[in-house]
XYZ file of C-alpha atoms in Angstrom:
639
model
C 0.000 0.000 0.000
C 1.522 3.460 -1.085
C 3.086 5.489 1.582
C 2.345 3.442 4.715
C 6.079 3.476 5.468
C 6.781 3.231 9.455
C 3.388 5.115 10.228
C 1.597 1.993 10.044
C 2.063 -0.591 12.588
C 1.228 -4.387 12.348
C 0.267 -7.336 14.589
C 1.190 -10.538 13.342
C -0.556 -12.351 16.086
C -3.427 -10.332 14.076
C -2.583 -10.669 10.925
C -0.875 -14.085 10.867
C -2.461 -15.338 7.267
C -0.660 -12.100 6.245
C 2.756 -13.640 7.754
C 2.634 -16.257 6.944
C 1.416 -16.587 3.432
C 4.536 -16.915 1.643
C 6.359 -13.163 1.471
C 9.399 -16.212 2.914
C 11.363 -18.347 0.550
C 12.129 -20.980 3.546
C 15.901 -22.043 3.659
C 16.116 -25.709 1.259
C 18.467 -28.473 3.114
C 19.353 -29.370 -0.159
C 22.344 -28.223 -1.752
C 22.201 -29.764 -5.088
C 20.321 -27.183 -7.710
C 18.708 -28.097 -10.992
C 18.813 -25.790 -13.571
C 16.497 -26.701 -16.616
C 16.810 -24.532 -19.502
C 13.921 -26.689 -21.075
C 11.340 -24.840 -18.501
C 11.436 -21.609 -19.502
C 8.939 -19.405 -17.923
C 7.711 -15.423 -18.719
C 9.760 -13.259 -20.730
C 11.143 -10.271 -18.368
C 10.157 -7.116 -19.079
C 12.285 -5.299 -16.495
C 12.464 -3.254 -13.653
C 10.728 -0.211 -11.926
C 9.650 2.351 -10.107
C 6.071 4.243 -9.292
C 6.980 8.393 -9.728
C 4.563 8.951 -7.182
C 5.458 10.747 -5.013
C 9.356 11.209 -5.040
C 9.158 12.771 -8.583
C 6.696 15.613 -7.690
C 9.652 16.761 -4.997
C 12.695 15.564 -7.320
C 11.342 17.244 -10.073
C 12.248 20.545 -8.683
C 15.796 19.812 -8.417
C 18.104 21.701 -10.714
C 19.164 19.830 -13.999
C 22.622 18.819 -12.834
C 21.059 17.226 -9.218
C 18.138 15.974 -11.601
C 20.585 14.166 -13.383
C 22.396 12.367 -11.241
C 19.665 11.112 -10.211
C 18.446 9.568 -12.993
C 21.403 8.169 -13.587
C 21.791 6.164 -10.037
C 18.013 4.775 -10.837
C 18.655 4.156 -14.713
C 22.141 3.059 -15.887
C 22.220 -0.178 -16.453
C 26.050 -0.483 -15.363
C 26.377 2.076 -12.411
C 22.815 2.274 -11.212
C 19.481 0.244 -11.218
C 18.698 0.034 -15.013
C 15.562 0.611 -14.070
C 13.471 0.566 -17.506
C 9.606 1.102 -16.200
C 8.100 3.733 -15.290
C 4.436 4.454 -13.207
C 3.490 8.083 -14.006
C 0.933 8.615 -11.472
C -2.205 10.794 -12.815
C -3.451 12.968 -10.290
C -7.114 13.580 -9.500
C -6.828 16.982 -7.855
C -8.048 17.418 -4.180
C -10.888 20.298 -3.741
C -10.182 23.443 -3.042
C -9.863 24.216 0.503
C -8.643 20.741 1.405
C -5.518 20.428 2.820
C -4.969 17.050 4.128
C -2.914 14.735 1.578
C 0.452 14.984 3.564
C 2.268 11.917 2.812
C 5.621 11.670 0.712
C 6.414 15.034 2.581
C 4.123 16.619 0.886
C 4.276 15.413 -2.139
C 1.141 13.092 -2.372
C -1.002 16.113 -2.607
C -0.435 15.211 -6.791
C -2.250 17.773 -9.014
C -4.601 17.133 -10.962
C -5.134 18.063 -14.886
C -8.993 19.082 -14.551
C -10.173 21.138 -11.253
C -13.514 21.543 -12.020
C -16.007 19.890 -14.115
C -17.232 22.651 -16.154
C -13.147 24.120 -16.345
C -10.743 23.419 -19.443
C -8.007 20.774 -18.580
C -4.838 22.548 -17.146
C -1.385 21.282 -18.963
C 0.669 23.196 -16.782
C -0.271 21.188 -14.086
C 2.076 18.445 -12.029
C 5.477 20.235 -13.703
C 7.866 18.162 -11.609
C 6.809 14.684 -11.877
C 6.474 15.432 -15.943
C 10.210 16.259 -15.449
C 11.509 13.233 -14.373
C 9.324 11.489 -16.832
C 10.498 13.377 -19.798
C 14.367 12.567 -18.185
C 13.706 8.869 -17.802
C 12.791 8.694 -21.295
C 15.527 10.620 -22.788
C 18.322 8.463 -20.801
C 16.411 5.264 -20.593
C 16.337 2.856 -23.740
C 13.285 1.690 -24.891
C 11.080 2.699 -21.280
C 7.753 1.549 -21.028
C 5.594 3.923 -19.183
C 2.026 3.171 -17.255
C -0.407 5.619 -16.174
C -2.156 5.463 -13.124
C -4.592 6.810 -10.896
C -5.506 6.692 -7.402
C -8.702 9.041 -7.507
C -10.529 10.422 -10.074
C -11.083 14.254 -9.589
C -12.907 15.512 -6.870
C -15.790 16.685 -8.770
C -16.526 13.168 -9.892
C -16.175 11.606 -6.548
C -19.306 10.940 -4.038
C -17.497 12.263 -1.160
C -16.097 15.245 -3.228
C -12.391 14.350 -1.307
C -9.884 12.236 -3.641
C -8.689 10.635 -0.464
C -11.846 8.270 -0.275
C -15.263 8.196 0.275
C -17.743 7.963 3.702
C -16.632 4.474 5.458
C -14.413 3.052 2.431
C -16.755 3.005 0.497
C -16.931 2.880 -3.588
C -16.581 6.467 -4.016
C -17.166 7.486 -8.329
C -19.935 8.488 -9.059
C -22.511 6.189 -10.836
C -22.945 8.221 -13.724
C -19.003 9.400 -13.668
C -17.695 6.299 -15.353
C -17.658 7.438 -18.856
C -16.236 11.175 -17.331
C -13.430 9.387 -15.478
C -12.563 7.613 -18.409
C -12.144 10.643 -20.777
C -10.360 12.217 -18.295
C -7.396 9.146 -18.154
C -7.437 8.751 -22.049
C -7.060 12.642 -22.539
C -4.219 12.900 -20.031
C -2.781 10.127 -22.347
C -3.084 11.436 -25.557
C -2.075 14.859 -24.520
C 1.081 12.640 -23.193
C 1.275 11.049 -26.022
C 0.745 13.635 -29.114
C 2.606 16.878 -26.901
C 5.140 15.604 -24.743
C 6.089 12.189 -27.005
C 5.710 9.263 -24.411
C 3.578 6.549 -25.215
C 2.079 5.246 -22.043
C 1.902 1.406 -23.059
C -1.042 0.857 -20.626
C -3.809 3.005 -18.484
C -4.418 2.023 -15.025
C -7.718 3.546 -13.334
C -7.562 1.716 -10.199
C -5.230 1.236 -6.664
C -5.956 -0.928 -4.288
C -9.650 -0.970 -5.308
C -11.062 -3.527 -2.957
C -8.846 -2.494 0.341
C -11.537 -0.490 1.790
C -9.153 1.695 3.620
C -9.838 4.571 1.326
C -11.591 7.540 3.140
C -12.773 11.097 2.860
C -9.909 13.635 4.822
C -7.210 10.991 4.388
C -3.398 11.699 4.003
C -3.299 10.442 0.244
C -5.754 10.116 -2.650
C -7.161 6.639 -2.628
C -10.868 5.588 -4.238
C -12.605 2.532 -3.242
C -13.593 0.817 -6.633
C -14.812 -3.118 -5.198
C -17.843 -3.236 -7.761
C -17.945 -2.007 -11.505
C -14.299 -2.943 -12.122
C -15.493 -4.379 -15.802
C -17.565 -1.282 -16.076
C -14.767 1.130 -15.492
C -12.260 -1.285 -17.695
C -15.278 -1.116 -20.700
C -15.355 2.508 -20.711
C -11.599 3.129 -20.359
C -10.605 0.839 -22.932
C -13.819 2.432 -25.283
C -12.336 5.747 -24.791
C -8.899 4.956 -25.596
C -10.611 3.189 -28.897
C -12.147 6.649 -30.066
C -9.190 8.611 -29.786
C -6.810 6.427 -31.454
C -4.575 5.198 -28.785
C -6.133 1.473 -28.643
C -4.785 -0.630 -28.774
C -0.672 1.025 -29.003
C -2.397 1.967 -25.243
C -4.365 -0.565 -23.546
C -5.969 -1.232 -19.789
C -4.287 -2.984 -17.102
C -6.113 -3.733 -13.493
C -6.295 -3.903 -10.744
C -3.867 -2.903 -8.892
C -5.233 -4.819 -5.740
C -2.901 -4.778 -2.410
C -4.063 -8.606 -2.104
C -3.265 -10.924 -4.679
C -6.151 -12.824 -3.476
C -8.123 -10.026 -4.133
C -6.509 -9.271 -7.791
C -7.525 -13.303 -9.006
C -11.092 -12.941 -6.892
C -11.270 -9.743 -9.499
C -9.873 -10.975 -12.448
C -11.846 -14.179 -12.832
C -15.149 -11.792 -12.786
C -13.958 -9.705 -15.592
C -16.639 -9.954 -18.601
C -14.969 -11.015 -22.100
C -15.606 -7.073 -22.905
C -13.502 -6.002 -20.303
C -11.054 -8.848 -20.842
C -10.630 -7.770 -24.426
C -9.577 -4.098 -23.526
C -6.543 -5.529 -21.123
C -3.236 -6.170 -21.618
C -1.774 -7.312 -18.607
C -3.181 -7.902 -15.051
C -1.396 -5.658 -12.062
C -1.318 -7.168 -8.846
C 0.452 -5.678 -5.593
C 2.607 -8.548 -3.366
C 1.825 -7.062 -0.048
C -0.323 -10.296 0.806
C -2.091 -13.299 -0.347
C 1.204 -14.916 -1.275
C -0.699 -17.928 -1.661
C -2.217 -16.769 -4.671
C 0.896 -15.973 -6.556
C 0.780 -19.352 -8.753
C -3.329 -19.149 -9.472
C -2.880 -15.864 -10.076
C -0.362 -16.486 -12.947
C -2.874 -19.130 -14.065
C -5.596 -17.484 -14.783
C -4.047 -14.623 -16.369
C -1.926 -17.304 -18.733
C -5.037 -19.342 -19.736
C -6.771 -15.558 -20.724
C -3.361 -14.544 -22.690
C -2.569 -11.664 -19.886
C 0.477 -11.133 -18.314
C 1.479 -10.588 -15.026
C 3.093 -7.197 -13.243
C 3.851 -6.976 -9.940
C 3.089 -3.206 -9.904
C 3.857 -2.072 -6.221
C 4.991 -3.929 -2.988
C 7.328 -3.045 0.039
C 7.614 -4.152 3.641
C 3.516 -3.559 4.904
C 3.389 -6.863 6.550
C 7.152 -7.844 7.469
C 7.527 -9.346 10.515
C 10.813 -10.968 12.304
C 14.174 -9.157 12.655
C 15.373 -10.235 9.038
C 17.229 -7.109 7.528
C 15.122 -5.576 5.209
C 17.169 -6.073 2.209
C 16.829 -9.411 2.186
C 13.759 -9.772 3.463
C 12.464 -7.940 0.186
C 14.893 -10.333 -2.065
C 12.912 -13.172 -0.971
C 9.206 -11.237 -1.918
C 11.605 -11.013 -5.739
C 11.723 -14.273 -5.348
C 8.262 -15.169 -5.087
C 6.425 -13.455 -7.430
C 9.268 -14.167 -9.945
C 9.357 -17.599 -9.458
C 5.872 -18.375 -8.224
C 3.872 -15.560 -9.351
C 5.932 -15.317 -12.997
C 5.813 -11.749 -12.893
C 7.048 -10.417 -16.381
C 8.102 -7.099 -14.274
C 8.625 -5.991 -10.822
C 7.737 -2.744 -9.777
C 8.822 -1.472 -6.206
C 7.047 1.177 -4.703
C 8.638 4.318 -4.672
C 12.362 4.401 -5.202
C 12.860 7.776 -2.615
C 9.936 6.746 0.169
C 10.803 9.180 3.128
C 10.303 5.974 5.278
C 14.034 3.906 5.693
C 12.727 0.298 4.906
C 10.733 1.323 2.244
C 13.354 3.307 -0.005
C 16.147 2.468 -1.939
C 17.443 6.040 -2.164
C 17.258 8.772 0.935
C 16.553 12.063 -1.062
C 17.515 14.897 0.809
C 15.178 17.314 -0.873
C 15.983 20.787 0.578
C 19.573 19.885 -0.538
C 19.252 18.393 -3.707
C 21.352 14.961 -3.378
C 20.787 11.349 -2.434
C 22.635 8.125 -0.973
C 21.569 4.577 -1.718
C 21.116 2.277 1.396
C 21.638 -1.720 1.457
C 18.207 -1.868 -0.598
C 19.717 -0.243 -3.605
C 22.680 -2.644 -3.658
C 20.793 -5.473 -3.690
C 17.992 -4.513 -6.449
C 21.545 -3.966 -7.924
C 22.678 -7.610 -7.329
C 19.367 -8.249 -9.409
C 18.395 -5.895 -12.195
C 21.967 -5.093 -13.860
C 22.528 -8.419 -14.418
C 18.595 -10.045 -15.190
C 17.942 -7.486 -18.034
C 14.982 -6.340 -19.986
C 14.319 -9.427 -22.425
C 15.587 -12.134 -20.178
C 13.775 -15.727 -19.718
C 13.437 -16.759 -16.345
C 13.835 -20.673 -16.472
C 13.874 -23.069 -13.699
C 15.712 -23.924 -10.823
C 14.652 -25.988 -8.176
C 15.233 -24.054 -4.729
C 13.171 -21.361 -3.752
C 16.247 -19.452 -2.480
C 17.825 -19.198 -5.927
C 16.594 -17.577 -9.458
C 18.098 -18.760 -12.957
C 17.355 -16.608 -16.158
C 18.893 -16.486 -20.318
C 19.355 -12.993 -21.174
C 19.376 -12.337 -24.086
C 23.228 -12.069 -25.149
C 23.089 -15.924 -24.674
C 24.166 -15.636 -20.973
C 22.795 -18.186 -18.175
C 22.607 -15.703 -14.790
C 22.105 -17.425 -11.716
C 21.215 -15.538 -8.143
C 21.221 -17.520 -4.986
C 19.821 -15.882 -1.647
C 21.269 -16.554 2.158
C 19.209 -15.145 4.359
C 20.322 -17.167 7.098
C 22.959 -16.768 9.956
C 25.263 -19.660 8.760
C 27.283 -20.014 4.766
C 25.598 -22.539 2.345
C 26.941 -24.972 -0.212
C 25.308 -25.378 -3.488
C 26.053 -27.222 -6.416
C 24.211 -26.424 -9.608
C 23.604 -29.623 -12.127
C 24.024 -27.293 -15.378
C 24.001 -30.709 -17.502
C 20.622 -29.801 -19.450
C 22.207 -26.967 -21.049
C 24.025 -28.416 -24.524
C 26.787 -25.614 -23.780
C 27.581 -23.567 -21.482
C 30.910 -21.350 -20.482
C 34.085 -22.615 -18.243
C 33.463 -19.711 -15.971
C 31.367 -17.897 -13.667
C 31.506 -14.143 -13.341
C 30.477 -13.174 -9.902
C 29.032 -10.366 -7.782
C 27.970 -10.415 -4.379
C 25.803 -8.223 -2.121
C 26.969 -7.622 1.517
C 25.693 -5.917 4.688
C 25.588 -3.534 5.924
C 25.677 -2.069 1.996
C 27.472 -3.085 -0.802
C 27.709 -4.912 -4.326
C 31.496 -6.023 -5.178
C 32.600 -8.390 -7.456
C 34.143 -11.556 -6.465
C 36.299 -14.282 -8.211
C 35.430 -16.136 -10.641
C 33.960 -19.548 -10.189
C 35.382 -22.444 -12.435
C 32.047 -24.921 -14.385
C 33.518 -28.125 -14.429
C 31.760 -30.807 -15.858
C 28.547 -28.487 -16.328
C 28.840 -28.685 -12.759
C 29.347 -25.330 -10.698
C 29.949 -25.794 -6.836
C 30.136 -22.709 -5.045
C 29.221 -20.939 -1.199
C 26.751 -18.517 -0.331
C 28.104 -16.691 2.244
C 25.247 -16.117 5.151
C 23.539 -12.556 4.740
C 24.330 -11.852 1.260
C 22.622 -12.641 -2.492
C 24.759 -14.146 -5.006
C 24.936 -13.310 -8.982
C 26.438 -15.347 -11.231
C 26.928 -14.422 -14.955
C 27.681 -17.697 -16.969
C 28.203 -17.213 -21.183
C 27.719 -19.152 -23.741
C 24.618 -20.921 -22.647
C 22.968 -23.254 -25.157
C 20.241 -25.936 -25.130
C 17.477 -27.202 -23.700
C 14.181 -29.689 -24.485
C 10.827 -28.122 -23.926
C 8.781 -30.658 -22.409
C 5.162 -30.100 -23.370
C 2.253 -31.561 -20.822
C 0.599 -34.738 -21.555
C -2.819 -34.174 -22.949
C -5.872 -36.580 -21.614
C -9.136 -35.684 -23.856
C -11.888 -35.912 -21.867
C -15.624 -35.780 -23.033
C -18.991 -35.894 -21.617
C -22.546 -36.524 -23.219
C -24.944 -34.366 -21.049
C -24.636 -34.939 -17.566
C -23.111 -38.072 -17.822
C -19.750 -39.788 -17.007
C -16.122 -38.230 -18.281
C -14.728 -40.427 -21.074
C -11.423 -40.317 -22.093
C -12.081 -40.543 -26.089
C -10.270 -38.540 -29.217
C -14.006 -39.897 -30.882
C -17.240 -38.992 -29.767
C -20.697 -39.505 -31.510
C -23.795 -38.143 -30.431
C -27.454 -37.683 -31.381
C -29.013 -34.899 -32.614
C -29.982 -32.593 -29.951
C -27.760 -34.017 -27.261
C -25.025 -31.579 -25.168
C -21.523 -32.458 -24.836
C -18.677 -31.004 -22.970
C -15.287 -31.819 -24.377
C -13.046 -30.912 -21.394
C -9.018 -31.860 -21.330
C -6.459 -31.873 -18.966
C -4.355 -30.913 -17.401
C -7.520 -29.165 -15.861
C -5.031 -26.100 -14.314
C -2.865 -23.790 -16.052
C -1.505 -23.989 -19.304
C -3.233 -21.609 -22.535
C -5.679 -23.542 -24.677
C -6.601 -22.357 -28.294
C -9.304 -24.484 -30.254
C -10.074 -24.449 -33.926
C -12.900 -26.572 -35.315
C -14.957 -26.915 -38.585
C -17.054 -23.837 -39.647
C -14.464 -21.102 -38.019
C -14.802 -22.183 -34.437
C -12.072 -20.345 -31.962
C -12.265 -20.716 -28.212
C -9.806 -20.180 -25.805
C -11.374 -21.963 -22.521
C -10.221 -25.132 -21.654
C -13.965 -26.568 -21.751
C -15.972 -26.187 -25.072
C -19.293 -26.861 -24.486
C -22.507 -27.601 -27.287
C -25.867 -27.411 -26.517
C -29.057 -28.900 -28.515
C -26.255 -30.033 -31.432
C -27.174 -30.604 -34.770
C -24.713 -31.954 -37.949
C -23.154 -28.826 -39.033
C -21.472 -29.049 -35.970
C -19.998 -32.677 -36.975
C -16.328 -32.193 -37.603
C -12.596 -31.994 -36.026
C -11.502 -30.180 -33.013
C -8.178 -29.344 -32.570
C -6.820 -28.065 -28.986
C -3.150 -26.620 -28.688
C -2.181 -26.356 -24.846
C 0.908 -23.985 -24.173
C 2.356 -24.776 -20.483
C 4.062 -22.032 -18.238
C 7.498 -23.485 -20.009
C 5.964 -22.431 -24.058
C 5.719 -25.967 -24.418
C 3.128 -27.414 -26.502
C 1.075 -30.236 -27.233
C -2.202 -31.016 -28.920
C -5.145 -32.931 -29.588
C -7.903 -33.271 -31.814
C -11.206 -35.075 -31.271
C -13.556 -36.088 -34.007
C -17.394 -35.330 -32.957
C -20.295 -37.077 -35.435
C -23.576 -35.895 -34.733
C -26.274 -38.149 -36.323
C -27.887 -36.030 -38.069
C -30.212 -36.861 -41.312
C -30.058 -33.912 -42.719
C -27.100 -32.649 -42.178
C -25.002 -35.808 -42.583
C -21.178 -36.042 -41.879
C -18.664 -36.259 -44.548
C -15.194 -36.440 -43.685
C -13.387 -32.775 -45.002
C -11.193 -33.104 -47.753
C -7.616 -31.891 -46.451
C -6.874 -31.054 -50.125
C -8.733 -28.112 -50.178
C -8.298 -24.578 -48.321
C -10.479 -24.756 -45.321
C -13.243 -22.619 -44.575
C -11.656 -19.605 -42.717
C -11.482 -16.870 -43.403
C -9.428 -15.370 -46.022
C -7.371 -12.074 -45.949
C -6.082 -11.190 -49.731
C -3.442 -8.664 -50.250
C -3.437 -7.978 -46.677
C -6.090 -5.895 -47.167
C -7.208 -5.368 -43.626
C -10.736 -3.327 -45.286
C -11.564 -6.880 -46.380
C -11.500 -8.792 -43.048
C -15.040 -8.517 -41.325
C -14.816 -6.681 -38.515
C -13.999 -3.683 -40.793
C -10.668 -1.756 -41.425
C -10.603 0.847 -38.580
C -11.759 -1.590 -35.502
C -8.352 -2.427 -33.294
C -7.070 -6.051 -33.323
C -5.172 -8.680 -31.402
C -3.573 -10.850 -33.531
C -1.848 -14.654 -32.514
C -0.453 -17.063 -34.008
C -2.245 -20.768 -34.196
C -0.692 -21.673 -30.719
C -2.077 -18.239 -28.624
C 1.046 -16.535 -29.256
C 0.425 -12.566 -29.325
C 2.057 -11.695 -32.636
C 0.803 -7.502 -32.846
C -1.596 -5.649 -33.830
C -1.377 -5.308 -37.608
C -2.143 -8.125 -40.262
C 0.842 -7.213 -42.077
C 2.249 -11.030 -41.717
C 3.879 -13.513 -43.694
C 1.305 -16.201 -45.614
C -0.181 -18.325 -43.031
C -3.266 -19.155 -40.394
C -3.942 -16.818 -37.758
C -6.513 -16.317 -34.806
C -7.538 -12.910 -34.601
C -9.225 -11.032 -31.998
C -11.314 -7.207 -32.047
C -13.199 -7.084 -28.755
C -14.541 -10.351 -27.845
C -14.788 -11.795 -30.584
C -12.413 -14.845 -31.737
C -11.985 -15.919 -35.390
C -9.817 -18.039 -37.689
C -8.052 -16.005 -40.534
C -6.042 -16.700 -43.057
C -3.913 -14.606 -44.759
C -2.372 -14.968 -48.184
């Protein structure tokens, strides 16, 4: 939760779910480490930062302070390499109101509309803007996302952007479409003026909490119902002024990853279609990291962890490596595809990486910043986490073909580990290492020989461990094994690949595995799904034909099946199709999107046969191709 810092004060004799649900990576007795470059998980997008609320004060500092700065949070070789970016959108408090005093200050963010019947205000928020427009000069290839915590005060119930009466949900019910042109102008004003692209548009922050009240210290709005609403009309508006979807919706933003799944899994197919990733802060309900992932993998989302820090720590672990261990989580369990902390310059000491002194224009890191160091200049943007099999280490391929390995002591006594590289085909003769110390530091270290694919090294207690390994090469993808299960109306499962039914009969044709995994269907007369279960109701013959299912596990593994269904059908008899011929999808000539159906100026999604997310133009080589506008699915082929 943003800005709770020391201020807030935990029991965890109250809170012990909170404690205990999995913010630890227990200590393994096992020494011996598996590294399997055939399970390779989410592509890493990077590492971040929210702006809120450091950059409204930072942004004030002269050029030269300014950049120095930016440098300690964005080089790649001397810094963080921190690549994204949370530009926070400010709803505006009402005049008179005096109360949002956290972040020094600085959470009282301004907003770009004061009043309802006013013109929008571009001068506004000057100092965050200029540590935006810095980050993207020095940073290569930033992504930025919007957010907001309130909508204005004029929309609000309460008129307060700090919450409404008793938590409560506080837009107002005919506001949603307002709220929403308000976000999409701030980011095409962004986007067309000031030249940064903000890749996604996030209208909520910690929605469901319920901690959210009127005269609070920061702006907060309690959004537990109409989350699909709000997502419809966001992603509509970004639609009619062009930005959909180069700009699309991410959500929720929920301090509770419990809360984030409960929330995602009610999302209509409308909404669904408007998102591009899910957000999800680790504060609590570590237990839901891996369903979490899940569900957002079977619906072709990805997963940020968008904001997290120390709420619910507990124990005297140092705080630097407490927080390495909530990386470790929601990288290995969770599969985040970025990790977001909080705010880099909290005023709080265990929730910043950097103490800004404001009045005086400079900054020191603390042992935080040199262990984010240990992992984000050496796991870059681009990187495939794969798999390792301790829950104190982390194994990714960057790109440049190097295999970096980063092994976490926590504990009071050194630990010996010995990492079985032997499912790489090649890999270096060498280890480059690094190693993070209290009470602050990041040094390199000798190198460690690989002998025999084989490295054997100690992990000092109290420190994290990065090893930088070249020339890594190899690996078998292991798909999952496939079981096709159908059922005839309410009836037994079956495990058959050939089904025939009567006219008028239901069928559910449901495979496992039954949990994770992305399925994709294709079947005769266009048919596209993308649940696991298809399900027919009151069939007839022209639905007689070949269904093909291709599952895609965590690792991109895949495997598939196809089941023949034969409805007995008189008049609509089955012949078998003749594989000769060009099948019945849809056909895309000259890649001519005016010719497609859903007509030339409605956004797309488009994937490859396997679920893959390929773009957003049709501009592809000769081939088959699902393509998505909205909620609707179809087969296309392009020649």
């Amino acid at each position: 939760m943003m800005g709770i810092g020391k201020d807030f004060k935990v029991s965890c004799v109250a809170l012990a779910a909170f404690c205990l649900a999995g913010l630890f990576v227990p200590a393994h007795a096992q020494t011996k480490v598996v590294v399997d470059p055939g399970k390779r998980y989410q592509v890493f997008e990077g590492w971040g930062s929210s702006l809120c609320w450091w950059a409204v004060k930072a942004g004030a500092w002269s050029e030269a302070n300014r950049s120095k700065l930016i440098g300690a949070i964005a080089d790649p070789d001397t810094g963080l390499g921190y690549t994204i970016f949370r530009y926070n959108i400010g709803g505006g408090d009402q005049p008179g109101h005096n109360h949002l005093t956290k972040g020094d200050g600085a959470a009282a963010v301004p907003g770009y509309k004061t009043t309802e019947g006013g013109d929008f205000d571009w001068t506004a928020d000057p100092y965050q803007r200029n540590i935006a427009f810095e980050l993207a000069k020095r940073v290569k290839d930033p992504i930025f996302e919007a957010f907001s915590n309130s909508p204005p005060w004029w929309m609000t119930k309460s008129g307060c952007v700090s919450g409404g009466n008793n938590g409560a949900d506080n837009l107002k019910e005919d506001y949603f479409d307002d709220f929403a042109d308000y976000l999409s102008e701030v980011a095409l004003h962004f986007k067309k003026e000031w030249g940064i692209t903000f890749r996604t548009v996030e209208p909520f922050n910690e929605p469901s909490a319920g901690w959210w009240k009127a005269n609070g210290d920061q702006e907060g709005c309690g959004f537990k119902s109409n989350q699909s609403k709000m997502i419809v009309e966001l992603g509509k508006a970004l639609v009619a002024k062009g930005l959909f979807p180069e700009t699309s919706v991410s959500a929720a933003d929920e301090t509770n990853i419990g809360d984030a799944l409960n929330q995602f899994n009610g999302y209509s197919s409308e909404a669904l279609s408007y998102m591009f990733q899910v957000n999800t802060h680790s504060y609590s309900g570590g237990e839901n990291r891996a369903k979490l992932f899940n569900a957002a993998f079977a619906k072709n989302k990805r997963v940020w962890q968008s904001e997290t820090g120390p709420l619910h720590k507990s124990g005297d672990e140092n705080i630097a490596l407490w927080m390495a261990g909530v990386i470790l989580a929601d990288l290995r369990d969770m599969k985040a595809s970025a990790w977001v902390d909080w705010q880099i310059g909290d005023p709080a000491e265990n929730w910043r990486s950097l103490a800004l002194n404001h009045s005086k224009q400079t900054f020191s890191p603390n042992a935080r910043y040199y262990m984010h160091a240990a992992f984000s200049r050496y796991i870059r943007p681009g990187s495939r986490i794969i798999d390792s099999d301790n829950g104190n280490t982390l194994a990714a391929l960057r790109e440049d073909g190097a295999l970096v390995l980063v092994v976490r002591n926590s504990g009071t006594s050194d630990v010996k580990y010995e990492f079985d590289l032997r499912g790489f085909d090649k890999i270096g003769a060498s280890a480059k290492v690094v190693r993070f110390e209290l009470p602050g530091s990041l040094k390199a270290q000798s190198d460690i020989a690989v002998s025999g694919k084989t490295l054997s090294m100690t992990a000092p207690a109290q420190t994290i461990t990065t090893m930088v390994i070249d020339g890594a090469e190899g690996g078998v993808c292991k798909p999952d094994t496939i079981i096709p299960y159908v059922k005839v109306h309410d009836g037994g499962w079956n495990e058959t690949t050939d089904v025939q039914v009567n006219k008028g009969d239901s069928l559910v044709i449901g495979p496992h595995p039954w949990e994770g995994g992305r399925w994709v269907w294709s079947g005769p007369n266009g048919f596209a799904s993308t649940d696991r279960e298809i399900r027919f109701k009151n069939l007839d013959g022209k639905s007689s034909g070949y269904y093909k299912a291709v599952h895609t596990n965590a690792s991109g593994c895949e495997a598939s099946v196809t089941i023949k269904v034969v409805v007995d059908d008189p008049e609509n008899p089955f012949v078998e199709p003749d594989t000769t011929q060009e099948d019945s999808t849809t056909a895309i000539r000259n890649r001519n999107l005016a010719s497609f159906e859903i007509g030339p100026n409605e956004p797309i999604q488009v994937f490859d046969m396997q679920g893959r997310f390929l773009g957003k133009s049709l501009k592809l080589a000769p081939g088959m191709y699902l393509v998505r506008q909205g909620f609707r699915l179809q087969q296309v082929r392009i020649k």
